[in-house]
PDB file of C-alpha atoms in Angstrom:
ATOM      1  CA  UNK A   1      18.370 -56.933  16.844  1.00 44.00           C
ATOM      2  CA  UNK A   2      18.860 -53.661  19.019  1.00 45.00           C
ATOM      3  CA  UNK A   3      15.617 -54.268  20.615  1.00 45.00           C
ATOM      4  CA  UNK A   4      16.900 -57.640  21.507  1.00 45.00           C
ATOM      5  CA  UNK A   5      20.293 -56.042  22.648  1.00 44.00           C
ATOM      6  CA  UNK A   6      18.570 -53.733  25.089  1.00 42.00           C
ATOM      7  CA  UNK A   7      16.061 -56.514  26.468  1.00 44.00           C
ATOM      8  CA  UNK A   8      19.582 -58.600  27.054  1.00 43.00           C
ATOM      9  CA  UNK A   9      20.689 -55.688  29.045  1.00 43.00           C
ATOM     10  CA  UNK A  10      18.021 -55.026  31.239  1.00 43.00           C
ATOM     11  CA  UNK A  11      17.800 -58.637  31.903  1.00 43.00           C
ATOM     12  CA  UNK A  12      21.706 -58.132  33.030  1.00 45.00           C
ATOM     13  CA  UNK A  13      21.148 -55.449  34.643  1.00 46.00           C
ATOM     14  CA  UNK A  14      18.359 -57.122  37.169  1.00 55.00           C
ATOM     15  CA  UNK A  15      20.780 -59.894  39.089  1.00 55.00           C
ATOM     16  CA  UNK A  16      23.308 -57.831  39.859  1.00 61.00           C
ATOM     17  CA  UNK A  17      21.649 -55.008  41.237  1.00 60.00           C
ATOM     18  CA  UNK A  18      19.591 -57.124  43.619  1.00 61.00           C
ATOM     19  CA  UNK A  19      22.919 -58.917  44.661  1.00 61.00           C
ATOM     20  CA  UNK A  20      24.528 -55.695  45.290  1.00 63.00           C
ATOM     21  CA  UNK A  21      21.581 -54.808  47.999  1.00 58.00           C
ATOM     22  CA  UNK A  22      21.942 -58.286  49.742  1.00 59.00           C
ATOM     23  CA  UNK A  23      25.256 -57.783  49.821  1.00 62.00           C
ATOM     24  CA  UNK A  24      24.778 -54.150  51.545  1.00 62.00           C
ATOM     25  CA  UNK A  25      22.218 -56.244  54.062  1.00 57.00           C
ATOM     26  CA  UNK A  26      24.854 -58.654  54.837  1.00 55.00           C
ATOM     27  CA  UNK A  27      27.353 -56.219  55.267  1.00 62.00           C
ATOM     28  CA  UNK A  28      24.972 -54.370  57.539  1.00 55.00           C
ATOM     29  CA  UNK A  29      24.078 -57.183  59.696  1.00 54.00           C
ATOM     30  CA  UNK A  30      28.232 -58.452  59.697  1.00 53.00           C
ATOM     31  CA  UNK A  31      27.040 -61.489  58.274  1.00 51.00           C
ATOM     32  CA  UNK A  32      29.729 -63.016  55.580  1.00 50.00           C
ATOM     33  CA  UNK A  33      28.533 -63.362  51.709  1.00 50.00           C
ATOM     34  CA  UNK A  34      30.327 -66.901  51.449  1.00 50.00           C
ATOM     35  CA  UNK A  35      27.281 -67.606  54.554  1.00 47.00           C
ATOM     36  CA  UNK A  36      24.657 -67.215  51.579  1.00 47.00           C
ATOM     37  CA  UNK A  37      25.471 -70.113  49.604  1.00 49.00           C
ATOM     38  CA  UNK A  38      26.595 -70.573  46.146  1.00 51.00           C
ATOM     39  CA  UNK A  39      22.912 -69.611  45.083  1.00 49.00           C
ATOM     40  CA  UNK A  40      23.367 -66.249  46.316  1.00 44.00           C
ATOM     41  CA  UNK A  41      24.201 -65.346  42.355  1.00 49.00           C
ATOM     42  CA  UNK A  42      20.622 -66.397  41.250  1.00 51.00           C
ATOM     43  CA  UNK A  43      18.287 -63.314  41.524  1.00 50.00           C
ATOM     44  CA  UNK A  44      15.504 -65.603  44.062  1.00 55.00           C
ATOM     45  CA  UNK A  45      17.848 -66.533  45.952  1.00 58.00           C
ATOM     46  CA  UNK A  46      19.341 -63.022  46.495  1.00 58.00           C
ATOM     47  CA  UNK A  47      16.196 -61.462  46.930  1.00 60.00           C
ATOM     48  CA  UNK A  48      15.274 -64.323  49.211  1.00 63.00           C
ATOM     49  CA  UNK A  49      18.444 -63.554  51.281  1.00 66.00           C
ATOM     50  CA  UNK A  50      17.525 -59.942  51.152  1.00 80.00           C
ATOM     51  CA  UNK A  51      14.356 -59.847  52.543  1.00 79.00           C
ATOM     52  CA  UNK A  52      15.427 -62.438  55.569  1.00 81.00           C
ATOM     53  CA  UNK A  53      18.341 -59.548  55.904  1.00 82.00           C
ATOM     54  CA  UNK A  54      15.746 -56.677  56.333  1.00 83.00           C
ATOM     55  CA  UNK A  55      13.655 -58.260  58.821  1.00 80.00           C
ATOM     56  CA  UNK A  56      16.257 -58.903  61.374  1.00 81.00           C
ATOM     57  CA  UNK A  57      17.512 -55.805  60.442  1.00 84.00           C
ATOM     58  CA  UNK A  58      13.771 -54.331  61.643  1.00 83.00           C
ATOM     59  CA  UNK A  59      13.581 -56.484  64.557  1.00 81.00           C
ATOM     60  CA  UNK A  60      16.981 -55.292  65.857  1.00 82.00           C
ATOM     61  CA  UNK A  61      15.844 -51.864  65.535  1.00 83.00           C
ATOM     62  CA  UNK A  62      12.328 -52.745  67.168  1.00 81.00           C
ATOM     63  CA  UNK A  63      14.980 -54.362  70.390  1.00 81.00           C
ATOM     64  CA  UNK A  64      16.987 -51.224  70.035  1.00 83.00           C
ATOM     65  CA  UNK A  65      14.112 -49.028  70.790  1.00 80.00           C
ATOM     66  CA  UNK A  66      12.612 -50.689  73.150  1.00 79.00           C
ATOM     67  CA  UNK A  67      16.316 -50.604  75.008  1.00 80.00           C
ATOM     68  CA  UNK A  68      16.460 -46.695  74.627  1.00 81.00           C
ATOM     69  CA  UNK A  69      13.025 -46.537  75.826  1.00 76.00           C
ATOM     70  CA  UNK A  70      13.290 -48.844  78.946  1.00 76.00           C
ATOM     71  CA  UNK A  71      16.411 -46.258  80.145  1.00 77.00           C
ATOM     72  CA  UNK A  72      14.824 -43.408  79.253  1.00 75.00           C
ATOM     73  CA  UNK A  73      11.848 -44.348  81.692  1.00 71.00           C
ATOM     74  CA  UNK A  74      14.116 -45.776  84.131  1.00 71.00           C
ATOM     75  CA  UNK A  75      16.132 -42.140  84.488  1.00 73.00           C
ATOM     76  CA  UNK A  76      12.619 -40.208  84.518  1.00 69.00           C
ATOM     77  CA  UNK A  77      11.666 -42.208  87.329  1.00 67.00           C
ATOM     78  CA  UNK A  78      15.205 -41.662  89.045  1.00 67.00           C
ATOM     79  CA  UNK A  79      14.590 -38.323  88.622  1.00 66.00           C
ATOM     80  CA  UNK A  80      11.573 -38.542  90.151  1.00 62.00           C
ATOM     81  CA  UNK A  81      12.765 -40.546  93.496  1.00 61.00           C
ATOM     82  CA  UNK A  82      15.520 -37.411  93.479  1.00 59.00           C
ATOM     83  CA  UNK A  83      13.012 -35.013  92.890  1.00 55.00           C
ATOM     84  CA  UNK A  84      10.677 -36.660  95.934  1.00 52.00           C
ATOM     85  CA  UNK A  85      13.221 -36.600  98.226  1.00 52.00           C
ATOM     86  CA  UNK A  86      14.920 -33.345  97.551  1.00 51.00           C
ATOM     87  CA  UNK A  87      11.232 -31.914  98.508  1.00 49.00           C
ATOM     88  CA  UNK A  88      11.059 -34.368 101.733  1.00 51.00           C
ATOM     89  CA  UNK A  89      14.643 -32.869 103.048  1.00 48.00           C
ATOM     90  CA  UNK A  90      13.873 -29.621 101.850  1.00 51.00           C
ATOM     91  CA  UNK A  91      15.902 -29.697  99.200  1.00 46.00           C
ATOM     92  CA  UNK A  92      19.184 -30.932 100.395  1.00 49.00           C
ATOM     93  CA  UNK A  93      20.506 -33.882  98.886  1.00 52.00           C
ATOM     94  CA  UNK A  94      20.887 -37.516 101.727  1.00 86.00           C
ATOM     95  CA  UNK A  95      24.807 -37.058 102.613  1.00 88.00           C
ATOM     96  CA  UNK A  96      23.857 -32.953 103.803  1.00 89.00           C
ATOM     97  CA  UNK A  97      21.489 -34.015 105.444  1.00 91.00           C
ATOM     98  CA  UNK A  98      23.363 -37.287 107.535  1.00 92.00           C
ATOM     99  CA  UNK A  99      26.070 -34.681 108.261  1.00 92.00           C
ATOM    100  CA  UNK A 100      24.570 -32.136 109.868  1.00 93.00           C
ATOM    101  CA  UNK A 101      22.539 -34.489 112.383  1.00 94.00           C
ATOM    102  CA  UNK A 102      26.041 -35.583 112.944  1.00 94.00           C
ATOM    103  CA  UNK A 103      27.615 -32.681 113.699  1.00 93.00           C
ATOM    104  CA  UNK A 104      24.344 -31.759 115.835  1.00 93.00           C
ATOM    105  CA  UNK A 105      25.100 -34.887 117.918  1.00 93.00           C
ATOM    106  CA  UNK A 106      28.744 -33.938 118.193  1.00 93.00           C
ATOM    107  CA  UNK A 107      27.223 -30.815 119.819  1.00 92.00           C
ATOM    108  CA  UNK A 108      24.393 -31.832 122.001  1.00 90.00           C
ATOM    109  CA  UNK A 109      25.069 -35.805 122.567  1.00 83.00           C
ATOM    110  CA  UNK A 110      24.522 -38.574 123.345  1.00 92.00           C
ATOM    111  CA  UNK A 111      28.168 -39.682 122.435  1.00 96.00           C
ATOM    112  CA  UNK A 112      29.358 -43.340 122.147  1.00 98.00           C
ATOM    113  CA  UNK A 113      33.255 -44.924 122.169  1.00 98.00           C
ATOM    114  CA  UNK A 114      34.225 -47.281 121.243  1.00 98.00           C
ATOM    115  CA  UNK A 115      37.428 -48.658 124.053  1.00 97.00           C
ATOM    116  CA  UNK A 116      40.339 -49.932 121.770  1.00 97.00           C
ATOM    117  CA  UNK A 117      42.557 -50.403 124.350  1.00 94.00           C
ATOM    118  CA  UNK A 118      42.388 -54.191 124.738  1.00 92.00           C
ATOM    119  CA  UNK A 119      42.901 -54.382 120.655  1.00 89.00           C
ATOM    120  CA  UNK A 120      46.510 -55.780 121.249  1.00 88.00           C
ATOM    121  CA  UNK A 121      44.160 -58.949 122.927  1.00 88.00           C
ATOM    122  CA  UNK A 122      43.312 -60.261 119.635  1.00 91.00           C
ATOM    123  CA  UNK A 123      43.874 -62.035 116.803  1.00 91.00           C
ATOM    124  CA  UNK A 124      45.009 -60.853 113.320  1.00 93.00           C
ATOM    125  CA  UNK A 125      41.147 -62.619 112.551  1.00 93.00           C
ATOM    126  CA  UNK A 126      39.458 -60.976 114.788  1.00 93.00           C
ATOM    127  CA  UNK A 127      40.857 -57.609 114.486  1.00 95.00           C
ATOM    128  CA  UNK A 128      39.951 -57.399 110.977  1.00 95.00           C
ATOM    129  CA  UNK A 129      35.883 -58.654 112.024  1.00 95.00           C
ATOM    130  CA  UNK A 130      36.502 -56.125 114.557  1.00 96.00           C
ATOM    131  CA  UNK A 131      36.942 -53.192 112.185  1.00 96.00           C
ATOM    132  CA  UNK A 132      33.865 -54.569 109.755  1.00 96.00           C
ATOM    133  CA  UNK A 133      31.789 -54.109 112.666  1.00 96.00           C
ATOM    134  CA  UNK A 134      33.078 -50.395 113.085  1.00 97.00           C
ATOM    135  CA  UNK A 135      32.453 -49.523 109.521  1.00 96.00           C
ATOM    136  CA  UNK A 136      28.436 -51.362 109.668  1.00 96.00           C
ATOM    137  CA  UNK A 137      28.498 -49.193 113.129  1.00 97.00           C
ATOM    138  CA  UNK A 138      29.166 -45.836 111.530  1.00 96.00           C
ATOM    139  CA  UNK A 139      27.237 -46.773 108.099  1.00 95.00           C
ATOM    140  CA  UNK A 140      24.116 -47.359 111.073  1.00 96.00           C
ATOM    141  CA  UNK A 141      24.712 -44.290 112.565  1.00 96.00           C
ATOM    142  CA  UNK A 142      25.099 -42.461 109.715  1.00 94.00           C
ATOM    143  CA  UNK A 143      21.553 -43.212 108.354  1.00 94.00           C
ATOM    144  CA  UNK A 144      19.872 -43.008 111.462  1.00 94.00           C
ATOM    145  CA  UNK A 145      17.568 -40.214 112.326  1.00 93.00           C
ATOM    146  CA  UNK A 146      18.857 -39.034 115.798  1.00 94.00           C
ATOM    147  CA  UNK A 147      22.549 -40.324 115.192  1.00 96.00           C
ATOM    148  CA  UNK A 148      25.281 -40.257 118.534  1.00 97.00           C
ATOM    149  CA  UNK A 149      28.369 -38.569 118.110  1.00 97.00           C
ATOM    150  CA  UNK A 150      31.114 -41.423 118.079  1.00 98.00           C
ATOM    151  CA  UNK A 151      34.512 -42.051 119.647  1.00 98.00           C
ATOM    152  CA  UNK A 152      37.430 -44.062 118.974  1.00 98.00           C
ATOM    153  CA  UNK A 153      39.614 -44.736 121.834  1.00 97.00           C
ATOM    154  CA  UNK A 154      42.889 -45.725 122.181  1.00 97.00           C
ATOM    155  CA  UNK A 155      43.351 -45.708 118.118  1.00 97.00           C
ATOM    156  CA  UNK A 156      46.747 -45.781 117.850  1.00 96.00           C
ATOM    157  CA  UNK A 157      48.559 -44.873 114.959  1.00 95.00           C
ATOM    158  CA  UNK A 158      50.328 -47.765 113.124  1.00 94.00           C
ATOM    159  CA  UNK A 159      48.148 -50.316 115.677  1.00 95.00           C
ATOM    160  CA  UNK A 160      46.901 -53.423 113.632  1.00 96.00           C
ATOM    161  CA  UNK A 161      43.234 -52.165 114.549  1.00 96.00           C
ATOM    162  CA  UNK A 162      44.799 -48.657 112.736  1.00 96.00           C
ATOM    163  CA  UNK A 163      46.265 -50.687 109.970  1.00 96.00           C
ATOM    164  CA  UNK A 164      42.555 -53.001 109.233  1.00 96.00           C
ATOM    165  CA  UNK A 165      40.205 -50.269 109.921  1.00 96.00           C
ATOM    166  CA  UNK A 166      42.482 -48.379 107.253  1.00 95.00           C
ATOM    167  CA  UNK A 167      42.634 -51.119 105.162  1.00 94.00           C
ATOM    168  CA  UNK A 168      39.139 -52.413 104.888  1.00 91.00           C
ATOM    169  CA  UNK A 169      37.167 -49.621 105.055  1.00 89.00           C
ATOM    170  CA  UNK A 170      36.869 -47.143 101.800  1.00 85.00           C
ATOM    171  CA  UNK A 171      36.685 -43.407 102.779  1.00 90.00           C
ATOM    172  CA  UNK A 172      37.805 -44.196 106.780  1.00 95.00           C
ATOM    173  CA  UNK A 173      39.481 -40.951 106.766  1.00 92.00           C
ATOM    174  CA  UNK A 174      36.368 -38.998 105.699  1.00 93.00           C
ATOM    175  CA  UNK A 175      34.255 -40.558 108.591  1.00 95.00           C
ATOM    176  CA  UNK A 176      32.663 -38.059 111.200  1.00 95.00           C
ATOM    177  CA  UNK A 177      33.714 -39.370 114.338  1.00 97.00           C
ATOM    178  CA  UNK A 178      36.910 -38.515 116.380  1.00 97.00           C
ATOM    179  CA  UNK A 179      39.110 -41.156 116.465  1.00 97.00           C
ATOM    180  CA  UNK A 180      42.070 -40.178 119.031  1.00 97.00           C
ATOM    181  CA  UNK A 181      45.262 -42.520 120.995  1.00 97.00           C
ATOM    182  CA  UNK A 182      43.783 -40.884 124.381  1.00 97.00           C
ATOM    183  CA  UNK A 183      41.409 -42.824 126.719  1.00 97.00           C
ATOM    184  CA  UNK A 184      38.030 -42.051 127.377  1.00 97.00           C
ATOM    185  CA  UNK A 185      38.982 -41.293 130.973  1.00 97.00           C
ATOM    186  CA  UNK A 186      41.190 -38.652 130.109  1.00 96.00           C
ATOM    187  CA  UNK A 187      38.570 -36.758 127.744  1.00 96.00           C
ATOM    188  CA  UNK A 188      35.354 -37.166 129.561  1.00 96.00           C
ATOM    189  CA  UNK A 189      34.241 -36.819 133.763  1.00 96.00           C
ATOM    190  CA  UNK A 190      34.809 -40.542 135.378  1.00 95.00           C
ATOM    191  CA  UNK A 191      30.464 -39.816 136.556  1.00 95.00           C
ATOM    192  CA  UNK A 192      29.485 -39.264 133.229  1.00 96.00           C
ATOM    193  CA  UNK A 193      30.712 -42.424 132.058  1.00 97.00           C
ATOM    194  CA  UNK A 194      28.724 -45.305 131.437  1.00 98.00           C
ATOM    195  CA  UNK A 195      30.325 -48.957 130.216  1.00 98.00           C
ATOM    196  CA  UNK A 196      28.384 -51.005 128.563  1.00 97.00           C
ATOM    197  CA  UNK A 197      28.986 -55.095 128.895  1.00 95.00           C
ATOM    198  CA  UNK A 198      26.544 -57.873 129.391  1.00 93.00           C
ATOM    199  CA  UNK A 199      28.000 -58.967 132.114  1.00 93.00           C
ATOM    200  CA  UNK A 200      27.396 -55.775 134.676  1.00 95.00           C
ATOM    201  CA  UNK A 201      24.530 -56.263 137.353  1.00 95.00           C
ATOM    202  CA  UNK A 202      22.623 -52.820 136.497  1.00 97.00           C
ATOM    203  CA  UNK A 203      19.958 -52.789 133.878  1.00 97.00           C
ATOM    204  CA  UNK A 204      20.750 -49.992 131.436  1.00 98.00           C
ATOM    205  CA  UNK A 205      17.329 -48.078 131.769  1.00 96.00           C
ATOM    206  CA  UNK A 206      17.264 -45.053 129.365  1.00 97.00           C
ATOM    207  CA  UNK A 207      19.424 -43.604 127.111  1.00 96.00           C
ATOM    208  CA  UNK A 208      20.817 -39.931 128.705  1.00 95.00           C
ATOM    209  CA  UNK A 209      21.877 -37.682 126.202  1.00 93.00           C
ATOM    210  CA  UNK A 210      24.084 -36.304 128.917  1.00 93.00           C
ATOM    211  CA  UNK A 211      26.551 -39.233 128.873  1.00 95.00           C
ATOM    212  CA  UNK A 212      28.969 -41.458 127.458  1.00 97.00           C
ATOM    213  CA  UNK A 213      28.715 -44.886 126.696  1.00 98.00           C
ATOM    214  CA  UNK A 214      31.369 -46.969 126.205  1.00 98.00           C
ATOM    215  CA  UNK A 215      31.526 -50.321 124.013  1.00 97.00           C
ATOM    216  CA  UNK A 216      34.699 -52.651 124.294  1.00 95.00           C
ATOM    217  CA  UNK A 217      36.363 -52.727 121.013  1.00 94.00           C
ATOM    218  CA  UNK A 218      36.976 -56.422 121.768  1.00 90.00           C
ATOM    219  CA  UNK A 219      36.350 -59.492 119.241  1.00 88.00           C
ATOM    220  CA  UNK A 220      37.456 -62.548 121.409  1.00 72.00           C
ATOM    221  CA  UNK A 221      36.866 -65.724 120.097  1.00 64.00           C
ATOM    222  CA  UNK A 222      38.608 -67.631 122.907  1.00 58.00           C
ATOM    223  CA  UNK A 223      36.140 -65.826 125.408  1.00 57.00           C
ATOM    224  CA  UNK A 224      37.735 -64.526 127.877  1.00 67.00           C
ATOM    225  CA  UNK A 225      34.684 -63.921 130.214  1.00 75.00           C
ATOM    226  CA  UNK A 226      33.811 -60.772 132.007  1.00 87.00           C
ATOM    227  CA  UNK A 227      36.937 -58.926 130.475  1.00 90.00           C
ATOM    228  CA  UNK A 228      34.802 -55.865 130.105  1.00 92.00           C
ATOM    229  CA  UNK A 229      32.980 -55.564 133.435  1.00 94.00           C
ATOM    230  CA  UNK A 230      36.534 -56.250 135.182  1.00 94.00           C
ATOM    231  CA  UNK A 231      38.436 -53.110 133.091  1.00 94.00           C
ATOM    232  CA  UNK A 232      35.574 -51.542 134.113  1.00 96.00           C
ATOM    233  CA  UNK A 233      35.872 -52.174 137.640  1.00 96.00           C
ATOM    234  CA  UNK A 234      39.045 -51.595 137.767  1.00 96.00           C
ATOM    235  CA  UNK A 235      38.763 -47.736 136.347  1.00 96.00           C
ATOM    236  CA  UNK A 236      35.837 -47.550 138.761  1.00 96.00           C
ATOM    237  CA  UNK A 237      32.951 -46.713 136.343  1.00 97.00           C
ATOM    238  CA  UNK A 238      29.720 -47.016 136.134  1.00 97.00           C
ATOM    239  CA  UNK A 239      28.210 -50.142 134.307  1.00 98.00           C
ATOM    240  CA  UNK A 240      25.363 -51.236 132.679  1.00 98.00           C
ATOM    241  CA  UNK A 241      23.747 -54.151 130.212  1.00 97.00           C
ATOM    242  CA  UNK A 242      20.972 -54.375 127.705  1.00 97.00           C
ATOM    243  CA  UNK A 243      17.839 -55.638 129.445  1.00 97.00           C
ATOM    244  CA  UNK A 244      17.781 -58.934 127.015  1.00 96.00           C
ATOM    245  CA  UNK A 245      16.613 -61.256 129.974  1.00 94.00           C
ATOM    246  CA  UNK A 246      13.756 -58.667 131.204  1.00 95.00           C
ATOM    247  CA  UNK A 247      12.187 -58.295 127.930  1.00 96.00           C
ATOM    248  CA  UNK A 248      12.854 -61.127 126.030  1.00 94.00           C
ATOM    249  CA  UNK A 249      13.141 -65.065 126.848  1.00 94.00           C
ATOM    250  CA  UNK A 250      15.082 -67.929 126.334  1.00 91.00           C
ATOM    251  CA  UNK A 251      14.379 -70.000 123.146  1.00 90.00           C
ATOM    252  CA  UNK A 252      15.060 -74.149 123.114  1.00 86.00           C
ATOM    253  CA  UNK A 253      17.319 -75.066 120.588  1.00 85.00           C
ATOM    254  CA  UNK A 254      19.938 -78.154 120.269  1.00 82.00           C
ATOM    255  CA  UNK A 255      23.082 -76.227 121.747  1.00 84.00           C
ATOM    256  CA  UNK A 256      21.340 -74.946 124.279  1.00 85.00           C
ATOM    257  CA  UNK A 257      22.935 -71.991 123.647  1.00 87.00           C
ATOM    258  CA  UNK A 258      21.932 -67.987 125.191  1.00 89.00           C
ATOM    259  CA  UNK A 259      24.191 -65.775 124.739  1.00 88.00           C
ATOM    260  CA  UNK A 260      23.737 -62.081 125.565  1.00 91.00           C
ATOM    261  CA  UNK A 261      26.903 -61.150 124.097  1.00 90.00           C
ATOM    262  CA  UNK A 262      26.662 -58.826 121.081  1.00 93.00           C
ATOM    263  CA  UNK A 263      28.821 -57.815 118.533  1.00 94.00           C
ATOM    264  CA  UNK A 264      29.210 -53.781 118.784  1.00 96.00           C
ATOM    265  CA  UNK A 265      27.371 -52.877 115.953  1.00 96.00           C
ATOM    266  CA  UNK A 266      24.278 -54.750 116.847  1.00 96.00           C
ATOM    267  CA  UNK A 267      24.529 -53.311 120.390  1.00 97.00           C
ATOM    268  CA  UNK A 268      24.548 -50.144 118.551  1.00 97.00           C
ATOM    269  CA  UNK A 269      21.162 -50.949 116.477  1.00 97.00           C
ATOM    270  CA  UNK A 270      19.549 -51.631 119.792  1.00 97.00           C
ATOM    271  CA  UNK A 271      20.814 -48.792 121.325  1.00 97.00           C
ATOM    272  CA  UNK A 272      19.986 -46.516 117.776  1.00 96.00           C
ATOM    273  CA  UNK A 273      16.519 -47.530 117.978  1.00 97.00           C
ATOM    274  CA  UNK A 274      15.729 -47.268 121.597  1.00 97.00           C
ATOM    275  CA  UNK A 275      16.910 -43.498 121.268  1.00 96.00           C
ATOM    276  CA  UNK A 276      14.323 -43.187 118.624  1.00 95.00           C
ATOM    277  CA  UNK A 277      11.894 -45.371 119.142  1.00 96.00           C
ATOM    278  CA  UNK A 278      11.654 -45.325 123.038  1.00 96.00           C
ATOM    279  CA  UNK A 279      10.397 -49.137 123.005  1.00 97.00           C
ATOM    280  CA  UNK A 280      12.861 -51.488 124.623  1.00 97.00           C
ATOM    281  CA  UNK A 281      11.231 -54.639 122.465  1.00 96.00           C
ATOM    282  CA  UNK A 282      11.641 -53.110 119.341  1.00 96.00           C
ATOM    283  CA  UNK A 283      14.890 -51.916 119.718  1.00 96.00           C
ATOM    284  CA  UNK A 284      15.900 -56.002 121.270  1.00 96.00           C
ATOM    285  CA  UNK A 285      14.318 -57.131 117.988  1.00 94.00           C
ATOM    286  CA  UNK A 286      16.354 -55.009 115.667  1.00 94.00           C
ATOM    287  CA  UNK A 287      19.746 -55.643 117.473  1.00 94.00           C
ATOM    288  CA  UNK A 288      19.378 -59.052 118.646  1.00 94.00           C
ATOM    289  CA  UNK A 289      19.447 -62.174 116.131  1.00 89.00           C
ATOM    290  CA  UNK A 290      17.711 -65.605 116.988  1.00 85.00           C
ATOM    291  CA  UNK A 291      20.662 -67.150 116.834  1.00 88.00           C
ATOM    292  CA  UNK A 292      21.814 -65.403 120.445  1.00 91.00           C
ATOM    293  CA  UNK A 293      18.901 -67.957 121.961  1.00 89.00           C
ATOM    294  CA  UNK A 294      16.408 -64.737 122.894  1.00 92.00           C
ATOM    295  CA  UNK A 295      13.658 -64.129 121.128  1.00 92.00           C
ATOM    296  CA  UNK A 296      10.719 -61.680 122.360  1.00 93.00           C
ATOM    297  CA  UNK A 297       7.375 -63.609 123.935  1.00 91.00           C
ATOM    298  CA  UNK A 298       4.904 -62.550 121.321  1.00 86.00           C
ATOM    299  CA  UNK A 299       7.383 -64.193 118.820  1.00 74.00           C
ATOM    300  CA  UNK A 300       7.926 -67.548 120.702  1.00 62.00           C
ATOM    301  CA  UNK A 301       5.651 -70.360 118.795  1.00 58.00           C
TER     302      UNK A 301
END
C-alpha cells in the first residue's frame, strides 16, 4: 500500500509540473493560458504546447540576433565612411571643412548677391518659392568645392522676403553669407559690378574672381519682361547672360516653349560649375533642365 501511495504521487506530481513550464512559456511569449485550450490540463497536451512555446521562443531569439547583428555591421561600416573621410579632409570633419572655403571666398572672391529690392513686386506665392530657392542656393554653395562668398541685398528687416526666408528655412541665422538692407551699389565700385539677366546683349564669358555678380531676387509669375536688364540700365551697370543659345539648341516640343529664364539657384549651379569645371556645356547641363526647351547638341536625338 505505501508503495502504491508513492507511485500515486509521482504520477501527481508529473502533470502539474509540466503545466507549470508551459505556463512559464506562455507567460514568456505574452500569450494567454485560456489560448491553450481546455486540454492544456492533460500532460500531452501541455508538453505539446510547451515545445511549440520554445521554438518560437528560439526563433525570436535567432530574429533578435540577427537584428543586433545587422546594426552592429551597419555602425562599423559608418564608422568606416567617417573614418575614410576624416583621412580624405585631413581629419576635419564636412561642416569645418565647407566653412573655411567659405570664409576663404569671403576673402578672396568671387562674390554673388542676390538684389532683393524688387521683393515688394511679388506675390505672397512667390516670395515664399523665392526664399526655397535661396536656401537650395546656399545648401549648393555650401557643398561646392570653390564656393562664392554670397550677398543679400536689400533684406529688410520685417520684409515678407525677411519674414519667409525666416520662416522656411531651419538654421537661416547660422548661414555664412551677409545679408544687409543696403544696396549693392552702395557696398561695392559701380565697374566691378556685373548683373546677371537673360535678357542683356553681352555673353557672360568667364567667371572673374575680381567681381560681383548680381542675381535679381525676383519670382514673377505674371512675367514682367526685361525687369532686370531695365533696373540694370537704369543704375548704369554692366550686364551679362548665360551663353544658353551659343552652346546649346532649341529642342521641339508641343508648347513650343524656350525659355532662358532661370530660377536663381539653377543659375547658380551653372555658374558653381563653370568656376570649377571651366566647361561652359557642363556647367549648361547641370543648371539648365529640359523643360527650359535647350538641350546640348550631343544630347539632341
Amino acid at each position: 500500500m505505501a508503495g502504491g501511495g508513492a507511485d500515486g504521487g509521482c504520477l501527481a506530481a508529473d502533470p502539474e509540473g509540466e503545466a507549470a513550464v508551459a505556463l512559464e512559456a506562455l507567460r514568456l511569449l505574452r500569450i494567454e493560458p485560456s489560448a491553450v485550450g481546455p486540454g492544456a490540463e492533460s500532460v500531452s497536451g501541455a508538453a505539446q504546447c510547451s515545445r511549440n512555446a520554445l521554438r518560437k521562443r528560439r526563433r525570436w531569439e535567432r530574429v533578435l540576433a540577427a537584428k543586433k547583428s545587422k546594426r552592429r555591421q551597419e555602425r562599423e561600416r559608418c564608422r568606416a565612411r567617417r573614418a575614410g573621410a576624416a583621412g580624405r579632409d585631413g581629419g576635419r570633419v564636412p561642416a569645418a571643412l565647407a566653412k573655411e572655403r567659405l570664409l576663404e571666398a569671403r576673402a578672396s572672391g568671387p562674390r554673388l548677391c542676390v538684389d532683393l529690392g524688387m521683393a515688394d513686386r511679388m506675390t505672397q506665392k512667390e516670395t515664399s518659392r523665392l526664399a526655397s530657392q535661396i536656401r537650395r542656393l546656399y545648401g549648393a554653395n555650401r557643398r561646392a568645392e570653390k564656393p562664392f562668398w554670397l550677398c543679400l541685398t536689400e533684406f529688410v528687416v520685417g520684409s515678407l522676403i525677411y519674414e519667409e526666408c525666416f520662416r522656411m528655412n531651419d538654421g537661416f541665422s547660422n548661414y555664412l553669407m551677409d545679408t544687409t538692407p543696403e544696396s549693392y551699389l552702395d557696398l561695392f565700385p559701380l565697374d566691378a559690378i556685373v548683373y546677371l539677366t537673360p535678357d542683356s546683349e553681352n555673353v557672360l564669358e568667364d567667371i572673374d574672381p575680381s567681381k560681383v555678380y548680381v542675381l535679381g531676387g525676383l519670382v514673377d509669375e505674371s512675367i514682367h519682361k526685361k525687369l532686370t536688364l531695365q533696373r540694370a540700365q537704369e543704375q548704369s551697370l554692366q550686364t551679362a547672360r548665360l551663353p544658353i543659345r551659343e552652346y546649346m539648341v532649341k529642342t521641339v516640343n508641343t508648347k513650343n516653349y524656350h525659355s532662358e529664364t532661370l530660377a536663381i539657384n539653377q543659375v547658380f549651379d551653372v555658374l558653381s560649375t563653370y568656376y570649377e569645371t571651366q566647361s561652359w556645356p557642363a556647367a549648361l547641363k547641370a543648371g539648365v533642365s529640359s523643360g527650359k526647351g535647350y538641350m546640348l547638341p550631343d544630347a539632341v536625338k
